[in-house]
Amino acid sequence: MRRTHFYHGLLGLLLPFFEYFRPYRVRLIPVALACGIEVLFNAQIPLSIKFMIDKALVQKDQRMMVWILGGLATGTVVVSLSSLGRDYLYAKIVNRITSDLRLRMFDRLQQLSMDYYARTEVGDLMSRFSNDISSVQRGLAVAISWGLQPLMD
């Protein structure tokens, strides 16, 4: 029961962030596909080593060795290029989400009364715009490598 409470709390924490990703869900498809390509490549490495030992080395089949090494080299290039593209697209999405968040905060600040500004320190407001949003941006930036990628593995 306690574990369910943890997941509910974690999901409760993450669900508001999904609202910011919603306008970019179509642009996230290539990001997810690139993650899938990387996961498939990582899963194929142990199988390639198994075939390399069982088929190429034990049976002394040089042709099989060339095919396996060629496949690994090609896979490395494909995964590197797809990861580079994924990181580029995801960085653009994170920057747009951060910009949307800043705009929402600015719109909200425009709606607040003058009494709020009389009670609140200017430094607190500046801290929210600079430090807090930067922390959210850093968290979103590592969401793929620390969140989605291990989940897919």
Short mmCIF file of C-alpha atoms in Angstrom, two decimals:
data_model
loop_
_atom_site.label_atom_id
_atom_site.label_comp_id
_atom_site.label_asym_id
_atom_site.label_seq_id
_atom_site.Cartn_x
_atom_site.Cartn_y
_atom_site.Cartn_z
CA MET A 1 0.00 0.00 0.00
CA ARG A 2 2.82 2.37 0.78
CA ARG A 3 4.34 1.73 -2.66
CA THR A 4 1.03 2.72 -4.30
CA HIS A 5 1.10 5.95 -2.33
CA PHE A 6 4.62 6.62 -3.64
CA TYR A 7 3.57 6.14 -7.26
CA HIS A 8 0.47 8.23 -6.74
CA GLY A 9 2.61 10.97 -5.24
CA LEU A 10 5.14 10.71 -8.08
CA LEU A 11 2.42 10.76 -10.72
CA GLY A 12 0.75 13.62 -8.91
CA LEU A 13 4.02 15.50 -9.16
CA LEU A 14 4.62 14.71 -12.84
CA LEU A 15 1.09 15.10 -14.25
CA PRO A 16 1.16 18.93 -14.27
CA PHE A 17 4.28 18.80 -16.45
CA PHE A 18 2.46 16.74 -19.08
CA GLU A 19 0.21 19.76 -19.64
CA TYR A 20 3.23 21.68 -20.90
CA PHE A 21 4.20 18.84 -23.27
CA ARG A 22 0.71 18.56 -24.76
CA PRO A 23 1.17 21.23 -27.49
CA TYR A 24 4.38 19.51 -28.57
CA ARG A 25 3.21 15.89 -28.54
CA VAL A 26 3.54 15.54 -32.33
CA ARG A 27 7.10 16.87 -32.17
CA LEU A 28 7.86 14.36 -29.41
CA ILE A 29 7.14 11.39 -31.71
CA PRO A 30 10.59 11.50 -33.40
CA VAL A 31 12.17 11.88 -29.96
CA ALA A 32 10.41 8.74 -28.74
CA LEU A 33 11.30 6.87 -31.94
CA ALA A 34 14.97 7.80 -31.55
CA CYS A 35 14.84 6.52 -27.97
CA GLY A 36 13.35 3.29 -29.29
CA ILE A 37 16.14 2.94 -31.85
CA GLU A 38 18.72 3.37 -29.11
CA VAL A 39 17.00 0.80 -26.89
CA LEU A 40 16.88 -1.71 -29.76
CA PHE A 41 20.56 -1.15 -30.50
CA ASN A 42 21.49 -1.63 -26.85
CA ALA A 43 19.46 -4.85 -26.74
CA GLN A 44 21.15 -6.12 -29.90
CA ILE A 45 24.72 -5.79 -28.62
CA PRO A 46 24.65 -8.86 -26.32
CA LEU A 47 23.01 -10.90 -29.09
CA SER A 48 25.68 -9.79 -31.54
CA ILE A 49 28.41 -10.87 -29.14
CA LYS A 50 26.68 -14.23 -28.68
CA PHE A 51 26.52 -14.77 -32.46
CA MET A 52 30.09 -13.54 -32.82
CA ILE A 53 31.32 -16.17 -30.38
CA ASP A 54 28.99 -19.03 -31.38
CA LYS A 55 28.92 -18.60 -35.14
CA ALA A 56 31.97 -16.62 -36.17
CA LEU A 57 34.75 -17.53 -33.73
CA VAL A 58 33.90 -21.13 -32.85
CA GLN A 59 33.05 -22.11 -36.42
CA LYS A 60 35.77 -19.84 -37.81
CA ASP A 61 33.36 -18.18 -40.20
CA GLN A 62 35.03 -14.96 -41.34
CA ARG A 63 32.06 -13.94 -43.46
CA MET A 64 29.76 -14.07 -40.43
CA MET A 65 32.29 -12.04 -38.43
CA VAL A 66 32.32 -9.34 -41.12
CA TRP A 67 28.51 -9.25 -41.18
CA ILE A 68 28.29 -8.95 -37.38
CA LEU A 69 30.97 -6.27 -37.13
CA GLY A 70 29.47 -4.42 -40.09
CA GLY A 71 26.05 -4.52 -38.47
CA LEU A 72 27.46 -3.21 -35.20
CA ALA A 73 29.34 -0.42 -36.99
CA THR A 74 26.26 0.55 -39.02
CA GLY A 75 24.09 0.42 -35.91
CA THR A 76 26.54 2.64 -34.06
CA VAL A 77 26.38 5.27 -36.80
CA VAL A 78 22.57 5.11 -37.02
CA VAL A 79 22.15 5.35 -33.24
CA SER A 80 24.63 8.22 -33.02
CA LEU A 81 22.83 10.20 -35.72
CA SER A 82 19.38 9.48 -34.31
CA SER A 83 20.55 10.43 -30.80
CA LEU A 84 22.00 13.67 -32.12
CA GLY A 85 18.73 14.49 -33.88
CA ARG A 86 16.75 13.48 -30.79
CA ASP A 87 18.79 15.74 -28.55
CA TYR A 88 18.43 18.65 -30.99
CA LEU A 89 14.64 18.26 -31.28
CA TYR A 90 14.19 17.74 -27.56
CA ALA A 91 16.30 20.80 -26.75
CA LYS A 92 14.04 22.88 -29.01
CA ILE A 93 10.96 21.49 -27.28
CA VAL A 94 12.37 22.14 -23.80
CA ASN A 95 13.25 25.72 -24.76
CA ARG A 96 9.74 26.31 -26.09
CA ILE A 97 8.19 24.83 -22.96
CA THR A 98 10.40 27.07 -20.84
CA SER A 99 9.38 30.08 -22.93
CA ASP A 100 5.70 29.12 -22.51
CA LEU A 101 6.21 28.82 -18.76
CA ARG A 102 7.83 32.26 -18.58
CA LEU A 103 4.99 33.74 -20.62
CA ARG A 104 2.40 32.14 -18.33
CA MET A 105 4.18 33.48 -15.29
CA PHE A 106 4.38 36.94 -16.83
CA ASP A 107 0.68 36.87 -17.72
CA ARG A 108 -0.14 35.79 -14.17
CA LEU A 109 1.99 38.59 -12.74
CA GLN A 110 0.13 41.07 -14.92
CA GLN A 111 -3.16 39.92 -13.37
CA LEU A 112 -2.04 40.32 -9.76
CA SER A 113 -3.10 43.31 -7.73
CA MET A 114 -0.82 46.13 -6.69
CA ASP A 115 -1.29 44.96 -3.12
CA TYR A 116 0.55 41.74 -4.01
CA TYR A 117 3.53 43.74 -5.27
CA ALA A 118 3.53 45.84 -2.10
CA ARG A 119 3.84 42.66 0.00
CA THR A 120 6.33 40.79 -2.20
CA GLU A 121 10.02 41.51 -2.51
CA VAL A 122 11.28 42.25 -6.00
CA GLY A 123 14.13 39.80 -5.44
CA ASP A 124 11.63 36.98 -4.84
CA LEU A 125 9.93 37.67 -8.14
CA MET A 126 13.25 37.85 -9.98
CA SER A 127 14.33 34.60 -8.34
CA ARG A 128 11.19 32.87 -9.62
CA PHE A 129 11.86 34.03 -13.16
CA SER A 130 15.55 33.22 -13.21
CA ASN A 131 16.39 30.42 -10.76
CA ASP A 132 13.15 28.45 -10.54
CA ILE A 133 12.43 28.36 -14.26
CA SER A 134 16.06 27.46 -14.94
CA SER A 135 15.70 24.54 -12.52
CA VAL A 136 12.58 23.37 -14.34
CA GLN A 137 14.44 23.69 -17.65
CA ARG A 138 17.33 21.58 -16.37
CA GLY A 139 14.89 18.98 -15.05
CA LEU A 140 13.10 18.79 -18.38
CA ALA A 141 16.41 18.57 -20.23
CA VAL A 142 17.44 15.40 -18.37
CA ALA A 143 13.96 13.85 -18.50
CA ILE A 144 14.87 11.78 -21.56
CA SER A 145 18.17 10.40 -20.28
CA TRP A 146 17.03 9.88 -16.69
CA GLY A 147 13.34 9.21 -17.24
CA LEU A 148 12.18 7.91 -20.60
CA GLN A 149 15.31 6.04 -21.64
CA PRO A 150 15.60 3.85 -18.47
CA LEU A 151 11.85 3.27 -18.58
CA MET A 152 12.17 1.86 -22.11
CA ASP A 153 15.16 -0.33 -21.20
#
